[in-house]
């Protein structure tokens, strides 16, 4: 739903999962707890970034796993299905990575040359989740109406209200990872003044190319997205596609 690829990993959880628990932190505590990732931790994201890039490739090439560099980066991947037309239904693929022992579900992000994906992005009213898909979900939990049609990870926008963010933190045993690149403005959208909030799990790439872990929700430390990109006027849309440790999202 955003102009980056969406990639959900491990049975519809999102790329490169890490353990996390919901934290209630003051601004000072959050600033003190921001930590820089090691080279090994950053490298662990490489397979998932390449899977994200593959989501932009034609279904005929992801089904045969012949999509060029994104496919070559994960040569052992076993594709099962692929589809989409890049417009009404964005490109997607599903398969299994034996080396990671992980199911991969890749999904194209917004193609800004097509009208329908943009309409999905602009459909940002908060509404309840489908109870048939989320039985027992509280009526106070609301999500971006476009998000009900597409999920995102690399450069993920806010997709739900505060109750949704708290629910994700409290009920997902392995937290999603939201990788954000430099001054990418997409992760600060839609604005918190509209009632939207991020769950925990941000990994932010700074201007110096350091990767930092930003605990808590919408961490406003200057090394994290909310702190660095205070509004869309200081954002840079070119950062949305990366690079993520040398990998640019796209096919």
Short mmCIF file of C-alpha atoms in Angstrom, two decimals:
data_model
loop_
_atom_site.label_atom_id
_atom_site.label_comp_id
_atom_site.label_asym_id
_atom_site.label_seq_id
_atom_site.Cartn_x
_atom_site.Cartn_y
_atom_site.Cartn_z
CA UNK A 1 0.00 0.00 0.00
CA UNK A 2 3.05 2.28 0.10
CA UNK A 3 5.68 2.89 -2.60
CA UNK A 4 7.87 0.15 -1.25
CA UNK A 5 7.46 -3.55 -1.36
CA UNK A 6 5.58 -5.30 1.37
CA UNK A 7 6.95 -8.57 2.62
CA UNK A 8 5.34 -10.71 5.33
CA UNK A 9 7.41 -13.55 6.64
CA UNK A 10 6.75 -16.62 8.79
CA UNK A 11 3.06 -17.30 8.43
CA UNK A 12 2.00 -13.71 7.74
CA UNK A 13 4.25 -12.14 10.32
CA UNK A 14 6.62 -9.66 8.90
CA UNK A 15 10.18 -9.84 7.66
CA UNK A 16 13.02 -10.98 9.92
CA UNK A 17 11.21 -11.47 13.18
CA UNK A 18 12.77 -10.62 16.55
CA UNK A 19 11.56 -11.03 20.11
CA UNK A 20 10.00 -7.97 21.72
CA UNK A 21 7.61 -6.98 24.45
CA UNK A 22 5.49 -3.84 24.83
CA UNK A 23 7.29 -1.17 26.82
CA UNK A 24 5.97 1.98 28.43
CA UNK A 25 8.99 4.28 28.27
CA UNK A 26 9.49 7.95 28.94
CA UNK A 27 11.22 10.07 26.31
CA UNK A 28 14.45 10.03 28.34
CA UNK A 29 14.35 6.25 28.78
CA UNK A 30 13.74 5.74 25.07
CA UNK A 31 16.69 7.95 24.18
CA UNK A 32 18.95 6.03 26.54
CA UNK A 33 17.85 2.66 25.20
CA UNK A 34 18.35 3.31 21.46
CA UNK A 35 21.10 0.90 20.43
CA UNK A 36 23.20 0.46 17.29
CA UNK A 37 22.92 -2.91 15.54
CA UNK A 38 26.06 -4.92 14.88
CA UNK A 39 27.19 -5.79 11.35
CA UNK A 40 25.98 -9.35 11.91
CA UNK A 41 22.53 -8.15 12.98
CA UNK A 42 22.26 -5.90 9.93
CA UNK A 43 23.39 -8.67 7.60
CA UNK A 44 20.66 -10.93 8.96
CA UNK A 45 18.12 -8.70 7.17
CA UNK A 46 19.69 -9.26 3.73
CA UNK A 47 17.58 -12.28 2.70
CA UNK A 48 14.36 -10.48 3.61
CA UNK A 49 15.34 -7.27 1.83
CA UNK A 50 15.93 -9.27 -1.35
CA UNK A 51 12.60 -11.01 -0.89
CA UNK A 52 11.06 -7.55 -0.56
CA UNK A 53 12.64 -6.47 -3.84
CA UNK A 54 11.33 -9.58 -5.59
CA UNK A 55 7.79 -8.44 -4.86
CA UNK A 56 8.16 -5.85 -7.62
CA UNK A 57 9.01 -8.49 -10.23
CA UNK A 58 6.64 -10.01 -12.76
CA UNK A 59 4.73 -13.06 -11.44
CA UNK A 60 6.05 -15.21 -14.29
CA UNK A 61 9.60 -14.65 -13.03
CA UNK A 62 8.89 -15.10 -9.32
CA UNK A 63 7.03 -18.35 -10.02
CA UNK A 64 10.11 -19.73 -11.79
CA UNK A 65 12.44 -17.78 -9.47
CA UNK A 66 14.26 -16.17 -12.39
CA UNK A 67 13.77 -12.51 -11.43
CA UNK A 68 17.42 -11.52 -11.57
CA UNK A 69 19.36 -10.16 -8.60
CA UNK A 70 16.50 -10.37 -6.05
CA UNK A 71 16.02 -14.06 -6.85
CA UNK A 72 19.72 -14.83 -7.11
CA UNK A 73 20.23 -13.51 -3.59
CA UNK A 74 18.11 -16.41 -2.24
CA UNK A 75 18.87 -19.28 -4.65
CA UNK A 76 17.33 -22.00 -2.48
CA UNK A 77 13.85 -20.46 -2.39
CA UNK A 78 11.01 -22.78 -3.44
CA UNK A 79 8.19 -20.75 -5.08
CA UNK A 80 4.68 -22.15 -4.76
CA UNK A 81 2.43 -19.52 -6.32
CA UNK A 82 2.50 -15.99 -7.70
CA UNK A 83 0.06 -13.54 -9.22
CA UNK A 84 -1.25 -10.02 -9.54
CA UNK A 85 -1.37 -7.56 -12.40
CA UNK A 86 0.49 -4.69 -10.72
CA UNK A 87 -2.60 -2.49 -10.74
CA UNK A 88 -5.94 -3.78 -9.44
CA UNK A 89 -4.07 -6.61 -7.70
CA UNK A 90 -0.45 -5.84 -6.97
CA UNK A 91 2.23 -8.46 -7.63
CA UNK A 92 2.61 -11.16 -4.99
CA UNK A 93 4.31 -14.51 -4.50
CA UNK A 94 4.43 -17.28 -1.91
CA UNK A 95 7.03 -19.93 -1.21
CA UNK A 96 9.40 -21.56 1.26
CA UNK A 97 13.02 -20.89 2.18
CA UNK A 98 14.59 -24.14 3.46
CA UNK A 99 17.71 -22.44 4.80
CA UNK A 100 15.65 -20.04 6.91
CA UNK A 101 12.91 -22.62 7.55
CA UNK A 102 10.49 -19.83 6.78
CA UNK A 103 7.38 -19.30 4.67
CA UNK A 104 7.75 -16.16 2.57
CA UNK A 105 4.81 -14.08 1.37
CA UNK A 106 6.01 -11.19 -0.80
CA UNK A 107 3.78 -8.33 -1.95
CA UNK A 108 4.48 -5.40 -4.23
CA UNK A 109 4.17 -1.89 -2.88
CA UNK A 110 2.51 1.07 -4.53
CA UNK A 111 3.23 1.66 -8.21
CA UNK A 112 2.79 5.44 -8.42
CA UNK A 113 2.22 5.22 -12.19
CA UNK A 114 -1.06 3.34 -11.58
CA UNK A 115 -4.22 4.93 -10.22
CA UNK A 116 -5.74 2.03 -8.22
CA UNK A 117 -2.79 1.50 -5.83
CA UNK A 118 -2.78 5.23 -5.10
CA UNK A 119 -6.50 5.10 -4.32
CA UNK A 120 -5.75 2.31 -1.82
CA UNK A 121 -3.13 4.51 -0.13
CA UNK A 122 -5.56 7.42 0.10
CA UNK A 123 -8.23 5.20 1.67
CA UNK A 124 -6.93 5.99 5.16
CA UNK A 125 -10.08 6.18 7.28
CA UNK A 126 -9.94 4.15 10.49
CA UNK A 127 -12.33 1.22 10.60
CA UNK A 128 -12.78 -2.09 12.41
CA UNK A 129 -11.12 -5.32 11.34
CA UNK A 130 -13.13 -8.12 9.73
CA UNK A 131 -14.36 -10.27 12.64
CA UNK A 132 -14.41 -13.37 10.42
CA UNK A 133 -10.66 -12.98 9.87
CA UNK A 134 -9.95 -11.73 13.41
CA UNK A 135 -12.46 -13.51 15.67
CA UNK A 136 -12.83 -11.92 19.08
CA UNK A 137 -11.05 -8.70 18.09
CA UNK A 138 -12.16 -5.71 20.14
CA UNK A 139 -14.38 -3.07 18.55
CA UNK A 140 -12.00 -0.38 19.82
CA UNK A 141 -9.24 -1.68 17.52
CA UNK A 142 -9.24 0.14 14.20
CA UNK A 143 -6.95 0.07 11.16
CA UNK A 144 -6.24 2.04 7.99
CA UNK A 145 -8.97 0.95 5.58
CA UNK A 146 -6.43 0.56 2.78
CA UNK A 147 -4.29 -1.62 5.06
CA UNK A 148 -7.17 -4.12 5.11
CA UNK A 149 -6.25 -4.74 1.47
CA UNK A 150 -2.43 -4.72 1.75
CA UNK A 151 0.24 -5.11 4.44
CA UNK A 152 3.61 -3.32 4.52
CA UNK A 153 6.99 -3.58 6.17
CA UNK A 154 9.97 -1.84 4.60
CA UNK A 155 9.16 1.84 5.15
CA UNK A 156 5.81 0.93 6.68
CA UNK A 157 3.20 3.65 7.23
CA UNK A 158 1.09 3.74 10.37
CA UNK A 159 -1.74 1.28 9.83
CA UNK A 160 -3.87 1.33 12.99
CA UNK A 161 -4.96 3.27 16.04
CA UNK A 162 -3.42 3.18 19.54
CA UNK A 163 -5.51 0.17 20.54
CA UNK A 164 -4.28 -1.70 17.45
CA UNK A 165 -0.63 -0.86 18.20
CA UNK A 166 -1.06 -2.03 21.80
CA UNK A 167 -2.82 -5.19 20.63
CA UNK A 168 0.06 -6.08 18.29
CA UNK A 169 2.62 -5.53 21.04
CA UNK A 170 0.63 -7.56 23.57
CA UNK A 171 -0.42 -10.50 21.40
CA UNK A 172 2.33 -11.10 18.85
CA UNK A 173 4.92 -13.34 20.51
CA UNK A 174 7.58 -12.36 17.97
CA UNK A 175 7.37 -8.73 16.99
CA UNK A 176 7.24 -7.35 13.49
CA UNK A 177 10.32 -5.44 12.33
CA UNK A 178 9.74 -2.13 10.60
CA UNK A 179 12.88 -1.11 8.70
CA UNK A 180 12.96 2.62 7.95
CA UNK A 181 15.53 4.36 5.76
CA UNK A 182 16.94 7.76 6.70
CA UNK A 183 14.46 10.59 5.96
CA UNK A 184 11.76 8.39 4.40
CA UNK A 185 8.50 10.27 5.11
CA UNK A 186 6.16 7.29 4.63
CA UNK A 187 6.56 5.88 8.19
CA UNK A 188 5.19 9.13 9.69
CA UNK A 189 1.99 8.78 7.64
CA UNK A 190 -0.91 8.93 8.34
CA UNK A 191 -0.24 11.43 11.13
CA UNK A 192 -0.79 10.72 14.79
CA UNK A 193 -3.22 13.65 14.89
CA UNK A 194 -5.54 11.45 12.80
CA UNK A 195 -5.41 8.73 15.46
CA UNK A 196 -2.77 6.45 13.89
CA UNK A 197 0.11 4.85 15.84
CA UNK A 198 2.94 2.40 15.16
CA UNK A 199 3.45 -0.76 17.23
CA UNK A 200 6.94 -1.42 18.55
CA UNK A 201 9.77 -2.81 16.43
CA UNK A 202 11.44 -0.01 14.46
CA UNK A 203 14.93 -0.42 13.04
CA UNK A 204 16.08 2.91 11.62
CA UNK A 205 18.94 3.60 9.21
CA UNK A 206 20.57 6.93 10.05
CA UNK A 207 22.24 9.35 7.64
CA UNK A 208 25.59 7.85 8.68
CA UNK A 209 24.31 4.40 7.56
CA UNK A 210 24.17 3.08 11.13
CA UNK A 211 21.22 0.82 11.95
CA UNK A 212 19.66 1.52 15.33
CA UNK A 213 16.96 -0.28 17.30
CA UNK A 214 14.24 2.12 18.46
CA UNK A 215 12.22 0.53 21.28
CA UNK A 216 8.68 1.52 22.07
CA UNK A 217 6.00 2.97 19.86
CA UNK A 218 6.74 6.01 17.64
CA UNK A 219 10.07 6.59 19.37
CA UNK A 220 10.89 10.30 19.06
CA UNK A 221 14.63 9.96 19.61
CA UNK A 222 16.52 11.98 16.98
CA UNK A 223 18.07 8.72 15.69
CA UNK A 224 14.62 7.26 14.97
CA UNK A 225 12.12 8.10 12.24
CA UNK A 226 9.67 10.19 14.27
CA UNK A 227 12.53 12.21 15.76
CA UNK A 228 14.41 12.68 12.49
CA UNK A 229 11.43 13.28 10.19
CA UNK A 230 9.29 15.69 12.18
CA UNK A 231 7.04 16.40 9.20
CA UNK A 232 6.78 15.54 5.52
CA UNK A 233 8.52 18.77 4.52
CA UNK A 234 11.84 17.50 5.90
CA UNK A 235 11.34 14.02 4.43
CA UNK A 236 12.99 12.66 1.29
CA UNK A 237 10.92 10.23 -0.77
CA UNK A 238 14.09 8.97 -2.49
CA UNK A 239 15.00 7.29 0.81
CA UNK A 240 11.88 5.15 0.70
CA UNK A 241 13.44 2.50 -1.54
CA UNK A 242 16.65 2.40 0.47
CA UNK A 243 19.33 1.44 0.15
CA UNK A 244 18.98 -1.06 2.98
CA UNK A 245 22.60 -2.03 3.64
CA UNK A 246 23.35 -1.75 -0.07
CA UNK A 247 20.08 -3.21 -1.36
CA UNK A 248 17.56 -0.98 -3.13
CA UNK A 249 13.94 -2.16 -3.10
CA UNK A 250 12.72 -2.88 -6.63
CA UNK A 251 13.08 -5.36 -9.47
#
